[in-house]
Coordinates of C-alpha atoms and ligand atoms in Angstrom, one line a residue:
M1 CA 67.2 105.3 154.9
V2 CA 70.0 103.8 153.4
T3 CA 73.1 105.4 155.6
R4 CA 71.4 103.2 158.5
K5 CA 73.2 100.2 156.6
L6 CA 76.8 101.4 156.6
P7 CA 79.0 100.9 159.0
P8 CA 80.2 103.6 162.0
G9 CA 83.1 104.6 160.9
F10 CA 82.9 104.2 157.1
V11 CA 84.0 107.7 155.6
W12 CA 82.1 109.8 154.3
G13 CA 83.9 112.2 151.1
A14 CA 84.1 114.0 148.1
A15 CA 86.5 114.3 145.6
T16 CA 88.5 116.4 142.8
A17 CA 91.2 116.9 141.0
S18 CA 93.9 120.1 140.5
F19 CA 93.3 120.2 137.0
Q20 CA 89.7 120.3 136.6
I21 CA 89.5 122.8 140.2
E22 CA 92.7 124.7 140.4
G23 CA 93.1 127.3 137.8
S24 CA 96.0 129.5 138.3
T25 CA 97.7 127.5 135.7
A26 CA 101.2 130.3 135.6
G27 CA 100.8 131.1 139.0
D28 CA 103.5 130.4 141.7
G29 CA 105.9 128.7 139.1
R30 CA 103.3 126.6 137.7
S31 CA 104.7 124.9 134.2
D32 CA 102.3 123.9 131.7
S33 CA 100.5 120.6 132.2
I34 CA 100.0 117.9 128.7
W35 CA 96.4 118.8 130.1
D36 CA 96.9 123.1 129.5
V37 CA 98.7 122.4 125.9
F38 CA 96.2 119.8 124.8
C39 CA 93.5 122.7 125.1
R40 CA 95.0 125.0 123.2
A41 CA 94.4 122.0 120.4
P42 CA 91.7 123.7 118.1
G43 CA 88.7 121.4 118.7
A44 CA 90.2 119.3 121.3
I45 CA 88.0 120.3 124.2
I46 CA 84.1 121.0 123.6
G47 CA 83.7 124.4 123.6
G48 CA 87.4 125.0 123.1
A49 CA 87.7 125.7 126.9
T50 CA 90.4 125.9 129.0
G51 CA 91.7 125.1 132.5
D52 CA 91.8 128.6 133.5
P53 CA 90.2 129.6 135.5
A54 CA 88.0 126.7 136.3
I55 CA 86.3 127.3 139.3
D56 CA 89.2 129.4 140.9
H57 CA 89.5 127.1 143.7
Y58 CA 93.3 127.8 144.1
R59 CA 92.4 131.5 145.4
R60 CA 89.5 130.2 147.1
M61 CA 90.5 127.3 148.9
A62 CA 89.7 128.5 152.1
D63 CA 85.8 129.8 151.1
D64 CA 86.0 126.1 149.3
V65 CA 87.3 124.0 152.7
A66 CA 84.2 125.6 154.5
L67 CA 81.7 124.8 152.3
M68 CA 83.0 121.3 152.7
A69 CA 83.0 121.4 156.4
K70 CA 79.4 122.9 156.4
L71 CA 78.2 119.9 154.7
G72 CA 79.8 117.6 157.3
L73 CA 82.2 115.8 154.9
R74 CA 84.8 113.8 157.5
S75 CA 87.2 113.7 154.1
Y76 CA 88.0 115.1 151.2
R77 CA 90.0 113.2 148.0
F78 CA 91.9 115.6 146.1
S79 CA 94.8 115.6 143.1
V80 CA 98.1 117.4 144.0
A81 CA 99.4 119.3 140.7
W82 CA 103.0 117.9 139.2
P83 CA 103.5 121.2 137.2
R84 CA 103.1 123.3 140.2
V85 CA 105.3 120.9 142.7
R86 CA 108.3 120.3 140.2
P87 CA 107.5 122.5 137.3
D88 CA 108.7 120.9 134.4
G89 CA 109.3 117.5 136.0
G90 CA 112.5 119.3 137.6
A91 CA 113.4 121.2 140.8
V92 CA 111.4 121.3 143.8
N93 CA 109.0 124.5 143.6
E94 CA 108.2 125.5 147.4
R95 CA 105.4 128.2 146.5
G96 CA 103.5 125.0 144.5
L97 CA 104.0 122.7 147.3
D98 CA 102.7 125.8 149.7
F99 CA 99.3 126.1 148.2
Y100 CA 98.8 122.3 149.3
R101 CA 100.4 122.8 152.4
R102 CA 97.8 125.4 153.4
L103 CA 95.0 123.4 152.1
V104 CA 95.6 120.6 154.7
D105 CA 95.9 123.0 157.4
E106 CA 92.7 124.2 156.3
L107 CA 90.8 120.6 155.9
L108 CA 92.7 119.5 159.3
A109 CA 91.6 123.1 161.0
H110 CA 87.8 122.0 160.1
D111 CA 88.3 118.4 161.0
I112 CA 88.3 117.0 157.5
V113 CA 90.6 114.1 157.1
P114 CA 92.9 114.4 153.9
W115 CA 93.6 112.5 151.0
V116 CA 95.8 113.0 148.2
T117 CA 95.7 111.5 144.8
L118 CA 99.5 112.1 143.5
Y119 CA 98.3 111.5 139.9
H120 CA 95.3 112.7 138.2
W121 CA 96.3 112.9 134.7
D122 CA 98.7 116.7 134.9
L123 CA 101.6 115.1 133.5
P124 CA 104.3 118.6 133.2
Q125 CA 104.5 119.1 129.4
A126 CA 108.4 119.3 129.5
L127 CA 107.9 115.3 130.4
E128 CA 105.8 114.5 127.7
D129 CA 108.4 116.2 124.9
A130 CA 110.5 113.5 126.7
G131 CA 108.6 110.8 126.0
G132 CA 106.0 111.3 127.8
W133 CA 104.2 107.8 130.0
P134 CA 105.6 105.4 126.5
A135 CA 109.0 106.0 127.9
R136 CA 110.4 104.6 131.0
D137 CA 112.4 107.5 132.5
T138 CA 109.0 108.8 133.4
A139 CA 108.2 106.5 136.0
Y140 CA 111.2 107.4 137.9
R141 CA 110.5 111.2 137.4
F142 CA 107.2 109.9 139.3
A143 CA 109.0 108.4 142.2
E144 CA 110.9 111.4 142.7
Y145 CA 107.5 113.5 142.6
A146 CA 105.9 111.3 145.3
D147 CA 109.0 111.3 147.0
T148 CA 108.8 115.4 147.4
V149 CA 104.9 115.3 148.3
Y150 CA 104.9 113.1 150.8
G151 CA 107.9 114.3 152.3
A152 CA 106.0 117.9 152.5
L153 CA 102.9 116.6 153.6
G154 CA 103.2 112.8 154.5
D155 CA 103.1 113.8 158.7
R156 CA 99.6 115.0 158.2
V157 CA 97.9 113.4 155.5
P158 CA 96.8 109.4 156.4
Y159 CA 95.8 108.4 152.9
W160 CA 97.6 108.3 149.7
T161 CA 97.1 107.0 146.0
T162 CA 99.5 107.1 143.7
L163 CA 97.5 107.3 140.4
N164 CA 94.2 108.0 139.4
E165 CA 92.3 105.8 136.6
P166 CA 95.7 105.0 135.0
F167 CA 93.6 103.4 132.5
C168 CA 92.6 107.0 131.1
S169 CA 96.2 108.0 131.1
A170 CA 97.2 105.4 128.8
L171 CA 94.4 104.5 126.6
L172 CA 92.7 107.9 126.2
G173 CA 95.8 109.6 126.3
Y174 CA 97.7 107.7 123.8
A175 CA 95.3 105.8 122.3
S176 CA 91.9 107.5 121.6
G177 CA 93.3 110.5 121.7
E178 CA 90.7 112.3 123.2
H179 CA 91.8 112.3 126.4
A180 CA 95.8 114.9 126.8
P181 CA 98.5 114.2 125.6
G182 CA 96.1 113.4 122.2
R183 CA 98.5 111.3 120.6
S184 CA 97.2 107.6 118.5
E185 CA 99.3 105.3 118.7
P186 CA 98.2 101.6 120.2
Q187 CA 101.8 100.7 120.8
A188 CA 102.7 104.2 122.4
A189 CA 99.5 103.2 125.0
V190 CA 100.4 99.6 125.7
A191 CA 103.8 100.9 126.8
A192 CA 102.2 103.5 128.8
A193 CA 100.4 101.4 130.8
H194 CA 103.3 99.7 131.8
H195 CA 105.4 102.7 132.6
L196 CA 102.5 103.8 134.8
L197 CA 102.0 101.0 136.8
L198 CA 105.6 101.0 137.3
A199 CA 105.2 104.7 138.4
H200 CA 103.0 103.4 140.7
G201 CA 104.9 100.8 142.4
L202 CA 107.9 103.1 142.5
G203 CA 105.6 105.7 143.9
V204 CA 104.7 102.9 147.0
Q205 CA 108.3 102.0 147.5
A206 CA 109.5 105.9 148.0
I207 CA 106.5 106.6 150.5
H208 CA 106.8 103.5 152.2
A209 CA 110.9 104.3 152.3
R210 CA 109.9 107.2 154.0
S211 CA 107.2 105.5 156.6
A212 CA 106.3 102.4 156.5
E213 CA 103.1 102.9 157.9
A214 CA 101.7 104.8 155.4
T215 CA 98.7 103.9 154.3
V216 CA 98.9 103.8 150.4
G217 CA 97.3 102.4 147.3
I218 CA 96.6 103.0 143.9
T219 CA 93.0 104.1 142.5
L220 CA 91.7 102.3 139.5
N221 CA 88.4 102.6 137.4
F222 CA 86.3 99.3 137.0
A223 CA 83.0 98.5 135.0
P224 CA 81.2 94.9 134.9
V225 CA 81.7 94.1 131.0
V226 CA 78.9 91.9 129.4
P227 CA 78.1 90.2 125.8
L228 CA 75.1 92.0 124.3
N229 CA 74.4 88.0 123.1
P230 CA 75.8 85.6 125.8
D231 CA 75.0 83.2 123.2
D232 CA 77.5 84.3 120.7
P233 CA 80.9 83.4 120.9
D234 CA 81.9 86.4 119.2
D235 CA 80.5 88.5 121.6
V236 CA 81.6 86.7 124.0
E237 CA 85.4 87.3 122.8
A238 CA 84.3 90.9 122.6
A239 CA 83.6 91.0 126.7
R240 CA 86.6 88.9 127.2
R241 CA 89.1 92.0 125.2
I242 CA 87.4 94.4 126.8
D243 CA 87.2 93.4 130.0
G244 CA 90.4 92.7 130.0
L245 CA 91.7 96.2 129.4
Q246 CA 89.0 97.6 132.1
N247 CA 89.1 95.7 134.7
L248 CA 92.0 93.0 134.4
L249 CA 95.3 95.3 132.9
F250 CA 95.9 97.1 135.9
V251 CA 94.8 95.6 139.0
E252 CA 96.3 92.1 138.1
P253 CA 100.1 93.2 138.0
V254 CA 99.4 95.4 141.0
L255 CA 97.2 92.7 143.7
R256 CA 98.6 89.7 141.8
G257 CA 101.7 90.5 140.1
A258 CA 101.5 89.5 137.1
Y259 CA 99.8 90.4 133.8
A260 CA 96.2 88.2 133.5
P261 CA 97.0 85.6 130.6
G262 CA 94.6 87.4 128.5
V263 CA 95.6 90.5 128.6
L264 CA 98.9 89.3 127.7
S265 CA 98.2 87.6 124.5
D266 CA 95.4 90.1 123.4
L267 CA 98.7 93.2 123.8
A268 CA 101.3 90.7 122.3
P269 CA 100.6 92.6 119.1
Y270 CA 101.1 95.5 120.6
G271 CA 104.8 95.1 122.4
L272 CA 103.9 94.5 125.9
A273 CA 106.3 91.9 126.9
D274 CA 108.9 94.2 125.1
H275 CA 108.5 96.8 128.3
I276 CA 108.7 94.4 130.7
R277 CA 112.2 94.2 132.4
D278 CA 113.1 92.2 135.2
G279 CA 111.9 92.7 138.4
D280 CA 109.1 95.3 136.8
L281 CA 106.7 93.3 137.9
A282 CA 108.0 92.3 141.8
V283 CA 107.9 96.4 141.8
I284 CA 104.5 96.7 140.8
S285 CA 103.0 94.6 143.6
A286 CA 105.0 96.0 146.2
P287 CA 102.1 95.9 148.9
V288 CA 99.5 98.3 149.0
D289 CA 97.0 99.2 152.0
L290 CA 94.0 100.0 149.6
L291 CA 92.1 99.6 146.6
G292 CA 90.4 103.1 145.4
V293 CA 87.3 101.9 143.0
N294 CA 86.2 104.4 140.5
Y295 CA 82.6 103.5 139.2
Y296 CA 80.4 105.1 136.7
L297 CA 78.6 102.5 134.4
G298 CA 78.4 99.3 133.1
N299 CA 79.1 97.9 129.5
T300 CA 77.3 95.6 127.6
V301 CA 79.6 95.3 124.2
S302 CA 79.3 93.1 121.0
A303 CA 81.4 92.3 118.3
R304 CA 81.4 93.5 114.4
A305 CA 80.3 97.2 115.4
Q306 CA 79.7 98.1 111.5
D307 CA 76.1 96.1 111.7
R308 CA 75.6 96.6 115.4
A309 CA 76.3 100.0 116.3
P310 CA 73.2 102.0 116.1
D311 CA 72.9 102.1 119.5
L312 CA 76.3 102.4 120.1
G313 CA 76.5 104.2 123.5
I314 CA 80.2 104.3 124.8
V315 CA 80.8 108.3 125.4
T316 CA 83.9 109.2 123.2
P317 CA 84.0 113.1 122.3
N318 CA 85.7 113.3 119.0
P319 CA 88.3 110.5 119.3
P320 CA 90.3 110.0 116.4
G321 CA 90.7 106.3 117.6
S322 CA 89.9 104.1 119.8
P323 CA 90.8 103.8 123.7
W324 CA 90.6 99.7 123.1
V325 CA 93.4 98.3 121.9
G326 CA 93.0 95.1 120.1
A327 CA 89.6 95.1 120.0
E328 CA 88.7 98.5 118.1
D329 CA 85.4 97.0 116.5
V330 CA 84.1 96.2 119.4
A331 CA 80.6 98.4 119.7
F332 CA 79.1 98.9 122.8
H333 CA 75.2 99.1 123.6
K334 CA 72.6 100.5 125.7
V335 CA 70.3 98.3 127.1
G336 CA 67.3 100.8 128.1
R337 CA 68.4 101.6 131.7
L338 CA 67.9 105.7 132.9
V339 CA 70.7 107.6 131.5
T340 CA 72.5 110.7 133.6
G341 CA 72.6 114.1 131.4
Q342 CA 75.8 112.7 129.6
G343 CA 74.1 109.9 128.7
W344 CA 75.9 106.8 131.0
E345 CA 73.2 104.2 131.7
I346 CA 72.8 104.1 135.9
Y347 CA 73.2 100.5 137.4
P348 CA 73.7 101.0 140.7
E349 CA 73.6 97.5 141.1
G350 CA 76.9 97.1 139.0
L351 CA 78.4 98.6 141.8
T352 CA 77.6 95.9 143.9
E353 CA 78.4 93.1 141.4
L354 CA 82.2 95.2 141.2
L355 CA 83.0 95.1 144.6
T356 CA 81.9 91.9 145.7
W357 CA 83.9 90.6 142.6
L358 CA 86.5 92.6 143.4
H359 CA 86.3 91.5 147.1
K360 CA 85.9 87.8 146.2
E361 CA 89.2 87.5 143.4
Y362 CA 92.0 90.0 145.5
S363 CA 90.3 90.0 149.4
G364 CA 92.4 91.4 151.9
V365 CA 93.0 94.9 150.2
P366 CA 90.4 97.6 151.6
M367 CA 88.5 99.6 149.0
Y368 CA 87.4 102.6 149.0
V369 CA 84.7 103.9 146.4
T370 CA 87.2 107.2 145.4
E371 CA 84.7 107.9 143.0
N372 CA 81.1 107.7 141.7
G373 CA 78.8 110.3 140.5
A374 CA 76.4 111.7 137.5
A375 CA 76.0 114.8 135.5
F376 CA 72.6 116.4 135.3
P377 CA 71.8 119.7 133.4
D378 CA 71.2 121.6 136.6
R379 CA 69.8 125.2 136.2
V380 CA 69.4 127.8 139.6
V381 CA 65.9 128.3 139.7
D382 CA 65.5 131.2 142.7
G383 CA 68.4 131.1 143.6
Q384 CA 68.2 127.3 143.9
V385 CA 69.5 124.5 142.6
H386 CA 67.2 121.5 142.7
D387 CA 68.4 118.1 141.3
P388 CA 66.9 114.7 142.5
D389 CA 67.8 112.8 139.5
R390 CA 71.5 113.4 141.2
V391 CA 69.7 112.4 145.2
A392 CA 68.6 109.2 143.1
Y393 CA 71.8 108.5 142.0
L394 CA 73.4 109.2 144.7
A395 CA 71.0 107.2 147.6
S396 CA 70.8 104.1 145.1
H397 CA 74.9 103.9 144.6
L398 CA 75.4 104.0 148.7
D399 CA 72.3 101.5 148.9
A400 CA 74.7 99.4 146.5
V401 CA 78.0 99.6 148.5
A402 CA 75.7 98.8 151.6
D403 CA 74.6 95.6 149.7
A404 CA 78.5 95.1 148.7
I405 CA 79.1 94.9 153.0
D406 CA 76.4 93.1 154.1
A407 CA 77.6 90.4 151.2
G408 CA 81.0 90.5 153.0
A409 CA 82.9 93.0 151.4
D410 CA 86.0 95.2 152.6
V411 CA 84.6 99.1 151.4
R412 CA 85.5 101.5 154.2
G413 CA 84.2 104.7 152.3
Y414 CA 82.7 106.5 149.2
F415 CA 83.6 109.7 147.8
Y416 CA 81.2 110.9 145.6
W417 CA 82.6 112.4 142.2
S418 CA 82.8 115.4 142.6
M419 CA 82.5 118.1 145.5
F420 CA 82.0 121.2 142.4
D421 CA 81.2 121.3 139.0
N422 CA 84.0 121.5 137.1
F423 CA 86.0 121.3 133.9
E424 CA 85.1 117.8 133.1
W425 CA 87.7 117.1 130.6
A426 CA 86.4 116.6 126.7
W427 CA 83.6 118.0 127.5
G428 CA 84.9 121.6 129.0
Y429 CA 82.4 122.9 131.7
G430 CA 79.5 121.3 129.9
Q431 CA 79.1 118.3 132.4
R432 CA 77.6 118.9 135.4
F433 CA 78.9 116.2 138.8
G434 CA 78.8 118.6 141.7
L435 CA 77.2 118.7 144.8
V436 CA 78.0 122.3 144.9
Y437 CA 76.9 124.6 141.7
V438 CA 79.3 126.6 140.2
D439 CA 78.2 129.5 138.4
F440 CA 81.4 129.9 136.0
E441 CA 81.0 133.2 134.6
T442 CA 80.5 134.7 138.6
Q443 CA 82.1 131.6 140.3
Q444 CA 79.3 131.8 143.0
R445 CA 78.6 128.5 144.8
I446 CA 75.3 126.8 145.0
V447 CA 74.7 123.9 147.5
K448 CA 72.5 121.9 145.8
S449 CA 69.7 119.8 146.9
S450 CA 71.7 116.9 146.3
G451 CA 74.8 118.4 148.9
Q452 CA 72.0 118.9 151.3
W453 CA 70.6 115.3 151.0
Y454 CA 74.1 114.4 151.5
A455 CA 74.9 116.7 154.0
E456 CA 71.7 115.1 156.3
A457 CA 72.7 111.5 155.1
I458 CA 76.5 112.1 156.8
A459 CA 74.9 113.7 159.7
S460 CA 72.2 111.1 160.1
S461 CA 75.4 108.2 160.0
A462 CA 77.0 110.2 162.7
G463 CA 74.5 109.2 165.2
Q464 CA 74.8 105.7 165.0
G465 CA 78.1 106.2 166.3
Ligands
LIG1 C1 86.3 109.6 136.0 C2 87.6 110.7 136.5 C3 87.2 112.1 137.0 C4 85.8 112.8 136.3 C5 84.8 111.3 135.9 C6 83.8 112.2 135.7 O1 87.2 109.2 134.7 O2 88.7 110.3 137.0 O3 88.5 112.8 136.5 O4 86.2 113.0 135.1 O5 85.3 110.4 135.3

C-alpha cells in the first residue's frame, strides 16, 4: 500500500479555511471581510451563495474536531479570520480570539496538532476601503494582526504560515476580479503582489521577534507549466510567462531574496519596480522554517488564445478580466487526462515533478503539501457517500509524494483539501472537496468512503513506527 512508503513521523492532516466553513459572520464582534461584501455583488458567486451559514463550524466546532479525531488526523490546518480578531483591521477583539483559543484547546485535547494559516483571503473590508493589498500600509496592518494571533496562540500552536496562496489574493482578487474584492486592475494586482510579499516578511519578523524558535513559513500554489507545442517559440514564450506568474513570482523573493529576472521585466510595464523600496527584499526573504505547497493541476499552454481556444481548459467562472498580467492572450489546454468533477485535469506526476523541482531549486527548506484534493459530485445513497474517484485521487497523489521523497525531496507532511465540503469561493456550494460530506440544508456530516480510506491509511502508517 502506498502509505508504507511514507516515512515515520510524516504529518497526516486535512485543511480548511475560516471563510469557507465558519459562518456566524456577524458573531462575537466580527466585521465584514472582502468576501462578505463580494458575495453581495450580483453574479459574483454561483447561486448567489454567501459565507453564512457556510457549514456552521463556528458553532459546531467541538463536534467537528471530534470527527477529525475519529479519522485519526495527526494535524489540522485552519485559518484565523482577521475580521474576528481585529474587526475592521482595528483594535483586538478578545471574543474573536477566544474562538481560536477554544479550537486549539479542543485539538490538543484530541492529540491533533494545530497548524495556523494567518491569512486565507478574508481581509477586513475596512482595510480594502483604505486601499486593500495594493496599498503598502496593509502589509503593516498584517504584521500587527500576526503579532496579535501569535501572542494568543503561539505557546500552543507549533506550525505557522503567514499567507495562503498570495497568487490568488493578488491576481484573482485584483486582476481577473473573480475573487474578492473583485477588481480588474492589472497594475493594482502587481502592487498587491509586492505588498503581500512584504506582509509575509513582516509577519515572519513579528513572529520570530516573539519566539526565535517558532516554526513559520508561507503556503504558495504551484503548477507545472508546459508549452502545447515545444517547437513553437510563441508557445514556449507563453509557458515562460505563465510559469513566472504561477511559480516564480512569490517563491523567488521569499527564498532567494530577489524577483526572478523574467518576472521583473514582464511586470515592469505594470509598475512592479515602483513599489520595491530599499530593504523590502531583505524583509521578504527573512528566513522561513518551512514551505507550504498547494497543488491541484498542471497547465499546458499556448500563445494566441483566439485561434486555439476551443479546448480552453482553465477554470475561471465569470471573470471580467484575466489573472495573467502581461500574458492575457495565453490559452490553457486540456490534454486528454482524466478530470475532476470541476473539470480540473488529474495529474499526480505533476506533484512529484513540482516537489523534486522545489527541492533542487530551494533545497534546505522542509516542505509540506498544505493542500491537494479534488471535487466530485458526491451523492448520499442509503445514508452513505461512496466516492471511489476521490480515493483514487488521494492514493495517486500520496504515491506521488512518496516518489518525491524517494527522489530526495524533504517533504514532511500532507494535508488533504478539504476536511469538509464547504464554501468554494466563486463556485459557491457547488463543488464538494471534503473527506466529510456536508448536507448544506441540515448541516448533517457524513464521512465519505475517502474519509474512511484516509483514516485507514493514517492508522496503517502509525504501525510503521
Ligand atoms: C485553493 C484554495 C482553497 C480551495 C482550493 C480548492 O486555491 O486555497 O481555499 O478553494 O483551492
